[in-house]
């Protein structure tokens, strides 16, 4: 498993350096009998054409993303005697999990709430054609052991707060996605939204161990993206249409790092780095060539001490790194494969002009 700095526990990280096998070498559960694997590679409807809702609503009709189909979940009521559903655990209001062992293999969301979801403990082994966790309002994880071995988006909510636990996510689109609110796409187009909360979406990580392997954005917020603690590794997209980190700057959102250790790698085309309003130093390094899967990344200080190392799961040419060990005025070495560069920390946010991505 990838090494974390300062002897951090490895729990929840994949056994094959970023490949998303569940812990213990288990094989991810098969999708329900007769269900074909869903191609979620584009921004298309989260349903599938062969997924039919007996109630006759618009689930599964192509051409629109799942935020639209999720709108119909609000029609569900406690008074329904019978209702077909392809979700795992589903609440028309709020949902709290404080312990236990939960395994879900579902076509739709594994854990879904039309209100908020709070996780304070428990073991989750989730495989889904849509979201691992989906909360229309707030998703809070303060503890627990969560593995989402297959998903369209791993964790989704209008507000997402990660304060602890061990989380490992693989996603064909975004790993963690904070969206919704009145400024969401469908709110603007149709006057509806996933939530009645019109506040800016927020993804805040203040603790825990988090690994994300995403083909879309790794950590994505349509508003603010804030890292205040924890140990985080993001194996982001190989294609330049997405980024390992993505904030909603177009909505007035910020991307801030005030603590924790984070390595986010992926394509440089849409790469974002932390802003100068942060209180912890960071740097972005973009490379003109593509680094192959399995490339070793090592960050060391002036004395040669290794402060972070990791072996990539996918191709990449952009590295964003932040750690409490980065100190203003000091020089560090980043070795990526057979390439070595020195970076002097001259400011809170340090960019690089030799690559093809956005600058810090």
Short mmCIF file of C-alpha atoms in Angstrom, two decimals:
data_model
loop_
_atom_site.label_atom_id
_atom_site.label_comp_id
_atom_site.label_asym_id
_atom_site.label_seq_id
_atom_site.Cartn_x
_atom_site.Cartn_y
_atom_site.Cartn_z
CA UNK A 1 0.00 0.00 0.00
CA UNK A 2 1.17 3.59 -0.54
CA UNK A 3 3.30 4.93 2.29
CA UNK A 4 1.92 7.88 4.23
CA UNK A 5 4.17 10.33 6.08
CA UNK A 6 5.09 10.04 9.73
CA UNK A 7 3.98 6.45 10.16
CA UNK A 8 0.32 7.05 9.38
CA UNK A 9 -1.80 3.90 9.37
CA UNK A 10 -2.48 2.40 5.98
CA UNK A 11 -6.02 1.16 6.52
CA UNK A 12 -8.48 1.62 3.71
CA UNK A 13 -5.93 2.12 0.98
CA UNK A 14 -5.98 -0.33 -1.92
CA UNK A 15 -3.62 -3.25 -1.84
CA UNK A 16 -2.34 -2.67 -5.35
CA UNK A 17 -1.00 0.89 -5.17
CA UNK A 18 -4.16 2.68 -6.13
CA UNK A 19 -6.06 -0.17 -7.81
CA UNK A 20 -9.40 -0.45 -6.19
CA UNK A 21 -9.66 -3.98 -4.88
CA UNK A 22 -11.44 -4.19 -1.53
CA UNK A 23 -9.38 -4.87 1.57
CA UNK A 24 -8.22 -8.39 2.17
CA UNK A 25 -7.90 -9.16 -1.54
CA UNK A 26 -11.63 -9.72 -1.97
CA UNK A 27 -13.16 -9.51 -5.42
CA UNK A 28 -15.71 -6.69 -5.77
CA UNK A 29 -19.26 -8.11 -5.76
CA UNK A 30 -20.84 -8.75 -9.11
CA UNK A 31 -23.64 -6.47 -10.25
CA UNK A 32 -27.14 -7.97 -9.87
CA UNK A 33 -27.88 -10.82 -12.26
CA UNK A 34 -28.67 -9.60 -15.74
CA UNK A 35 -27.36 -6.09 -15.12
CA UNK A 36 -24.80 -4.87 -17.61
CA UNK A 37 -21.89 -2.73 -16.38
CA UNK A 38 -22.74 0.89 -16.95
CA UNK A 39 -20.53 3.20 -18.99
CA UNK A 40 -20.31 6.36 -16.92
CA UNK A 41 -17.44 7.94 -18.77
CA UNK A 42 -19.24 11.10 -19.88
CA UNK A 43 -21.51 13.71 -18.40
CA UNK A 44 -24.61 11.76 -19.32
CA UNK A 45 -27.67 10.49 -17.53
CA UNK A 46 -26.88 8.55 -14.38
CA UNK A 47 -29.61 6.08 -15.18
CA UNK A 48 -29.31 3.62 -18.02
CA UNK A 49 -31.62 2.99 -20.90
CA UNK A 50 -32.26 -0.53 -19.65
CA UNK A 51 -33.10 0.66 -16.12
CA UNK A 52 -36.85 1.13 -16.06
CA UNK A 53 -38.81 2.48 -13.14
CA UNK A 54 -42.16 0.70 -12.91
CA UNK A 55 -43.79 3.94 -11.80
CA UNK A 56 -43.31 5.28 -15.33
CA UNK A 57 -41.22 8.32 -14.42
CA UNK A 58 -38.17 9.51 -16.34
CA UNK A 59 -35.54 7.32 -14.69
CA UNK A 60 -33.13 5.86 -17.16
CA UNK A 61 -34.01 8.11 -20.10
CA UNK A 62 -30.80 9.16 -21.80
CA UNK A 63 -29.29 12.55 -22.37
CA UNK A 64 -29.33 14.05 -18.87
CA UNK A 65 -27.23 13.62 -15.78
CA UNK A 66 -28.59 11.88 -12.70
CA UNK A 67 -29.24 15.11 -10.78
CA UNK A 68 -32.42 15.32 -12.86
CA UNK A 69 -33.53 11.78 -12.14
CA UNK A 70 -32.71 12.24 -8.44
CA UNK A 71 -35.34 14.98 -8.44
CA UNK A 72 -38.00 12.26 -8.62
CA UNK A 73 -36.77 10.67 -5.40
CA UNK A 74 -38.47 13.46 -3.52
CA UNK A 75 -41.83 12.08 -4.65
CA UNK A 76 -41.21 9.00 -2.53
CA UNK A 77 -43.20 8.96 0.72
CA UNK A 78 -43.30 6.81 3.81
CA UNK A 79 -46.89 5.89 2.97
CA UNK A 80 -46.03 3.88 -0.10
CA UNK A 81 -46.95 0.24 0.46
CA UNK A 82 -44.88 -0.95 -2.49
CA UNK A 83 -42.23 0.76 -4.56
CA UNK A 84 -39.54 -0.60 -6.83
CA UNK A 85 -36.10 0.75 -6.00
CA UNK A 86 -32.56 -0.04 -7.11
CA UNK A 87 -30.97 1.80 -4.17
CA UNK A 88 -29.44 0.06 -1.16
CA UNK A 89 -30.31 1.99 2.01
CA UNK A 90 -32.76 4.79 1.33
CA UNK A 91 -34.29 7.48 3.54
CA UNK A 92 -36.87 10.06 2.57
CA UNK A 93 -35.43 12.27 5.32
CA UNK A 94 -32.14 11.97 7.22
CA UNK A 95 -30.00 8.87 7.70
CA UNK A 96 -27.50 8.12 10.48
CA UNK A 97 -25.15 5.14 10.68
CA UNK A 98 -23.14 4.66 13.87
CA UNK A 99 -21.85 1.09 13.52
CA UNK A 100 -22.29 -2.33 12.02
CA UNK A 101 -21.08 -3.95 8.83
CA UNK A 102 -22.89 -2.94 5.64
CA UNK A 103 -22.35 -4.46 2.19
CA UNK A 104 -24.36 -3.08 -0.72
CA UNK A 105 -24.27 -4.02 -4.40
CA UNK A 106 -26.80 -1.82 -6.19
CA UNK A 107 -27.57 -0.35 -9.59
CA UNK A 108 -28.51 3.03 -8.07
CA UNK A 109 -27.11 4.76 -4.95
CA UNK A 110 -25.82 2.45 -2.23
CA UNK A 111 -26.61 4.85 0.64
CA UNK A 112 -29.15 7.58 -0.16
CA UNK A 113 -30.99 10.26 1.80
CA UNK A 114 -33.28 13.00 0.58
CA UNK A 115 -32.02 14.97 3.57
CA UNK A 116 -28.64 14.51 5.27
CA UNK A 117 -26.40 11.50 5.99
CA UNK A 118 -24.23 11.24 9.11
CA UNK A 119 -21.68 8.44 9.53
CA UNK A 120 -20.02 8.09 12.95
CA UNK A 121 -18.88 4.47 12.61
CA UNK A 122 -19.37 1.20 10.80
CA UNK A 123 -17.76 -0.77 8.00
CA UNK A 124 -19.02 -0.21 4.45
CA UNK A 125 -18.25 -2.28 1.35
CA UNK A 126 -20.09 -0.63 -1.52
CA UNK A 127 -20.38 -1.29 -5.26
CA UNK A 128 -22.81 0.69 -7.40
CA UNK A 129 -23.67 1.96 -10.85
CA UNK A 130 -24.30 5.44 -9.38
CA UNK A 131 -23.23 7.01 -6.07
CA UNK A 132 -21.70 5.22 -3.10
CA UNK A 133 -23.19 7.85 -0.77
CA UNK A 134 -25.67 10.50 -1.93
CA UNK A 135 -27.20 13.14 0.34
CA UNK A 136 -29.38 15.87 -1.10
CA UNK A 137 -28.23 18.11 1.74
CA UNK A 138 -25.22 17.38 4.02
CA UNK A 139 -22.97 14.32 4.07
CA UNK A 140 -20.84 14.08 7.23
CA UNK A 141 -18.28 11.35 7.96
CA UNK A 142 -16.52 11.54 11.32
CA UNK A 143 -15.46 7.89 11.63
CA UNK A 144 -15.86 4.50 9.97
CA UNK A 145 -14.21 2.29 7.39
CA UNK A 146 -15.58 2.99 3.91
CA UNK A 147 -14.59 1.27 0.67
CA UNK A 148 -16.43 2.18 -2.53
CA UNK A 149 -14.96 -0.29 -5.00
CA UNK A 150 -17.12 0.77 -7.98
CA UNK A 151 -19.21 3.89 -8.53
CA UNK A 152 -20.11 6.71 -10.85
CA UNK A 153 -19.40 9.18 -8.04
CA UNK A 154 -18.12 7.97 -4.70
CA UNK A 155 -19.48 10.49 -2.18
CA UNK A 156 -21.92 13.23 -3.15
CA UNK A 157 -23.79 15.91 -1.24
CA UNK A 158 -24.50 19.63 -1.27
CA UNK A 159 -22.17 19.97 1.72
CA UNK A 160 -19.56 17.28 2.45
CA UNK A 161 -17.60 17.24 5.71
CA UNK A 162 -14.93 14.58 6.25
CA UNK A 163 -13.57 14.71 9.79
CA UNK A 164 -12.23 11.20 10.30
CA UNK A 165 -12.40 7.58 9.30
CA UNK A 166 -10.71 5.61 6.56
CA UNK A 167 -12.16 6.12 3.09
CA UNK A 168 -11.17 4.53 -0.22
CA UNK A 169 -13.11 5.45 -3.36
CA UNK A 170 -12.96 4.52 -7.01
CA UNK A 171 -15.20 6.39 -9.43
CA UNK A 172 -15.75 6.60 -13.16
CA UNK A 173 -16.58 10.29 -12.68
CA UNK A 174 -15.91 12.42 -9.58
CA UNK A 175 -14.50 10.84 -6.44
CA UNK A 176 -16.06 13.31 -3.98
CA UNK A 177 -18.52 15.86 -5.35
CA UNK A 178 -20.09 18.76 -3.47
CA UNK A 179 -22.85 20.18 -5.66
CA UNK A 180 -26.50 21.15 -5.78
CA UNK A 181 -28.12 24.27 -4.38
CA UNK A 182 -29.96 26.93 -6.32
CA UNK A 183 -26.87 27.62 -8.43
CA UNK A 184 -26.69 24.04 -9.70
CA UNK A 185 -27.06 23.36 -13.42
CA UNK A 186 -30.62 22.10 -13.24
CA UNK A 187 -31.56 24.86 -10.83
CA UNK A 188 -30.62 27.36 -13.52
CA UNK A 189 -32.18 25.38 -16.38
CA UNK A 190 -35.40 24.12 -14.84
CA UNK A 191 -35.86 26.01 -11.60
CA UNK A 192 -35.27 22.90 -9.47
CA UNK A 193 -32.32 21.64 -7.46
CA UNK A 194 -31.18 18.68 -5.41
CA UNK A 195 -31.68 20.72 -2.25
CA UNK A 196 -33.54 23.79 -1.09
CA UNK A 197 -30.26 25.06 0.39
CA UNK A 198 -29.07 27.93 -1.78
CA UNK A 199 -25.71 28.26 0.01
CA UNK A 200 -22.45 27.68 -1.82
CA UNK A 201 -21.56 23.95 -2.05
CA UNK A 202 -18.64 23.04 0.20
CA UNK A 203 -16.25 20.09 0.43
CA UNK A 204 -14.22 20.29 3.65
CA UNK A 205 -11.72 17.66 4.83
CA UNK A 206 -10.37 18.10 8.34
CA UNK A 207 -9.17 14.61 9.27
CA UNK A 208 -9.07 10.94 8.45
CA UNK A 209 -7.33 8.94 5.75
CA UNK A 210 -8.68 9.38 2.23
CA UNK A 211 -7.72 7.70 -1.04
CA UNK A 212 -9.48 8.61 -4.30
CA UNK A 213 -9.05 7.02 -7.73
CA UNK A 214 -11.26 8.97 -10.13
CA UNK A 215 -11.57 9.21 -13.89
CA UNK A 216 -13.36 12.55 -13.49
CA UNK A 217 -12.44 15.17 -10.91
CA UNK A 218 -10.85 13.68 -7.81
CA UNK A 219 -12.02 16.17 -5.18
CA UNK A 220 -14.71 18.36 -6.74
CA UNK A 221 -16.74 21.21 -5.29
CA UNK A 222 -19.08 23.52 -7.16
CA UNK A 223 -18.14 26.02 -4.46
CA UNK A 224 -15.40 25.88 -1.83
CA UNK A 225 -12.83 23.08 -1.55
CA UNK A 226 -11.07 23.27 1.82
CA UNK A 227 -8.43 20.95 3.29
CA UNK A 228 -7.68 21.47 6.98
CA UNK A 229 -6.29 18.08 8.00
CA UNK A 230 -6.05 14.41 7.22
CA UNK A 231 -3.87 12.32 4.94
CA UNK A 232 -5.10 12.45 1.35
CA UNK A 233 -3.96 10.87 -1.90
CA UNK A 234 -5.79 11.52 -5.17
CA UNK A 235 -5.06 9.50 -8.31
CA UNK A 236 -6.91 11.86 -10.59
CA UNK A 237 -7.93 11.78 -14.25
CA UNK A 238 -5.58 10.78 -17.03
CA UNK A 239 -7.53 12.98 -19.47
CA UNK A 240 -7.27 16.77 -19.46
CA UNK A 241 -11.02 17.39 -19.33
CA UNK A 242 -10.96 17.07 -15.53
CA UNK A 243 -8.59 17.72 -12.65
CA UNK A 244 -7.43 15.98 -9.51
CA UNK A 245 -8.69 19.05 -7.60
CA UNK A 246 -11.59 21.21 -8.77
CA UNK A 247 -13.27 24.14 -7.04
CA UNK A 248 -16.23 26.24 -8.18
CA UNK A 249 -14.29 29.42 -8.86
CA UNK A 250 -16.92 30.35 -11.44
CA UNK A 251 -19.43 30.44 -8.56
CA UNK A 252 -17.14 32.42 -6.26
CA UNK A 253 -15.65 29.33 -4.60
CA UNK A 254 -12.10 29.00 -3.32
CA UNK A 255 -9.57 26.17 -3.04
CA UNK A 256 -7.78 26.41 0.30
CA UNK A 257 -5.29 24.32 2.27
CA UNK A 258 -4.84 25.10 5.96
CA UNK A 259 -3.48 21.76 7.14
CA UNK A 260 -3.09 18.07 6.48
CA UNK A 261 -0.96 16.24 3.94
CA UNK A 262 -2.24 15.94 0.39
CA UNK A 263 -0.83 14.61 -2.87
CA UNK A 264 -3.06 15.11 -5.91
CA UNK A 265 -1.84 13.86 -9.29
CA UNK A 266 -3.49 13.76 -12.69
CA UNK A 267 -3.61 15.47 -16.05
CA UNK A 268 -2.37 19.06 -16.18
CA UNK A 269 -4.97 20.48 -18.57
CA UNK A 270 -7.48 21.42 -15.85
CA UNK A 271 -5.16 21.18 -12.84
CA UNK A 272 -5.84 23.52 -9.94
CA UNK A 273 -3.57 24.29 -7.02
CA UNK A 274 -4.26 25.85 -3.63
CA UNK A 275 -4.71 29.61 -3.43
CA UNK A 276 -2.55 32.15 -1.65
CA UNK A 277 -5.31 32.69 0.94
CA UNK A 278 -4.27 29.33 2.39
CA UNK A 279 -2.22 29.17 5.59
CA UNK A 280 -0.19 26.06 4.66
CA UNK A 281 2.41 26.04 1.89
CA UNK A 282 1.85 24.03 -1.28
CA UNK A 283 3.25 23.67 -4.77
CA UNK A 284 2.14 22.50 -8.18
CA UNK A 285 4.58 20.95 -10.64
CA UNK A 286 3.51 20.25 -14.21
CA UNK A 287 5.58 18.10 -16.54
CA UNK A 288 5.74 18.33 -20.32
CA UNK A 289 5.84 14.56 -20.68
CA UNK A 290 3.39 11.95 -19.43
CA UNK A 291 4.46 9.83 -16.49
CA UNK A 292 3.38 6.22 -16.63
CA UNK A 293 1.38 4.27 -14.09
CA UNK A 294 3.65 2.91 -11.39
CA UNK A 295 5.94 5.95 -11.41
CA UNK A 296 7.54 6.67 -8.05
CA UNK A 297 7.01 10.18 -6.63
CA UNK A 298 9.33 11.30 -3.83
CA UNK A 299 9.48 14.66 -2.06
CA UNK A 300 12.54 15.30 0.12
CA UNK A 301 13.89 18.26 2.08
CA UNK A 302 17.28 20.00 1.91
CA UNK A 303 18.91 17.37 4.12
CA UNK A 304 17.74 14.58 1.82
CA UNK A 305 15.07 13.35 4.25
CA UNK A 306 12.06 11.87 2.47
CA UNK A 307 8.92 13.62 3.62
CA UNK A 308 6.53 11.89 1.22
CA UNK A 309 6.61 9.12 -1.36
CA UNK A 310 4.01 7.36 -3.46
CA UNK A 311 3.75 5.16 -6.55
CA UNK A 312 1.11 6.34 -9.04
CA UNK A 313 -1.80 4.14 -10.08
CA UNK A 314 -2.32 5.86 -13.46
CA UNK A 315 -0.61 8.12 -15.96
CA UNK A 316 -0.18 11.77 -14.95
CA UNK A 317 1.77 14.93 -15.68
CA UNK A 318 0.72 17.22 -12.83
CA UNK A 319 1.57 17.02 -9.12
CA UNK A 320 0.02 19.14 -6.36
CA UNK A 321 1.51 18.69 -2.90
CA UNK A 322 0.98 20.29 0.49
CA UNK A 323 2.32 19.29 3.88
CA UNK A 324 3.04 20.90 7.27
CA UNK A 325 6.70 20.11 6.50
CA UNK A 326 6.82 22.66 3.66
CA UNK A 327 8.38 25.80 5.16
CA UNK A 328 8.69 29.24 3.60
CA UNK A 329 12.19 29.93 2.32
CA UNK A 330 13.20 26.26 2.17
CA UNK A 331 14.09 24.25 -0.92
CA UNK A 332 12.73 20.79 -1.66
CA UNK A 333 13.41 18.14 -4.27
CA UNK A 334 10.70 16.29 -6.14
CA UNK A 335 11.78 13.16 -7.97
CA UNK A 336 9.31 11.72 -10.45
CA UNK A 337 10.62 8.62 -12.16
CA UNK A 338 14.04 9.59 -13.52
CA UNK A 339 13.28 13.33 -13.45
CA UNK A 340 14.37 15.48 -10.52
CA UNK A 341 13.43 19.11 -9.86
CA UNK A 342 14.15 21.51 -7.02
CA UNK A 343 11.39 23.78 -5.74
CA UNK A 344 11.97 26.75 -3.44
CA UNK A 345 8.98 27.64 -1.30
CA UNK A 346 8.88 31.39 -1.87
CA UNK A 347 5.22 31.91 -0.99
CA UNK A 348 2.19 30.08 0.39
CA UNK A 349 1.20 28.93 -3.11
CA UNK A 350 4.02 28.01 -5.47
CA UNK A 351 3.45 27.48 -9.18
CA UNK A 352 5.48 26.21 -12.08
CA UNK A 353 5.66 27.58 -15.61
CA UNK A 354 7.35 24.64 -17.32
CA UNK A 355 4.23 22.54 -17.78
CA UNK A 356 0.91 22.97 -19.49
CA UNK A 357 -1.48 23.40 -16.56
CA UNK A 358 -2.81 26.31 -14.54
CA UNK A 359 -0.37 28.01 -12.22
CA UNK A 360 -0.35 28.14 -8.45
#
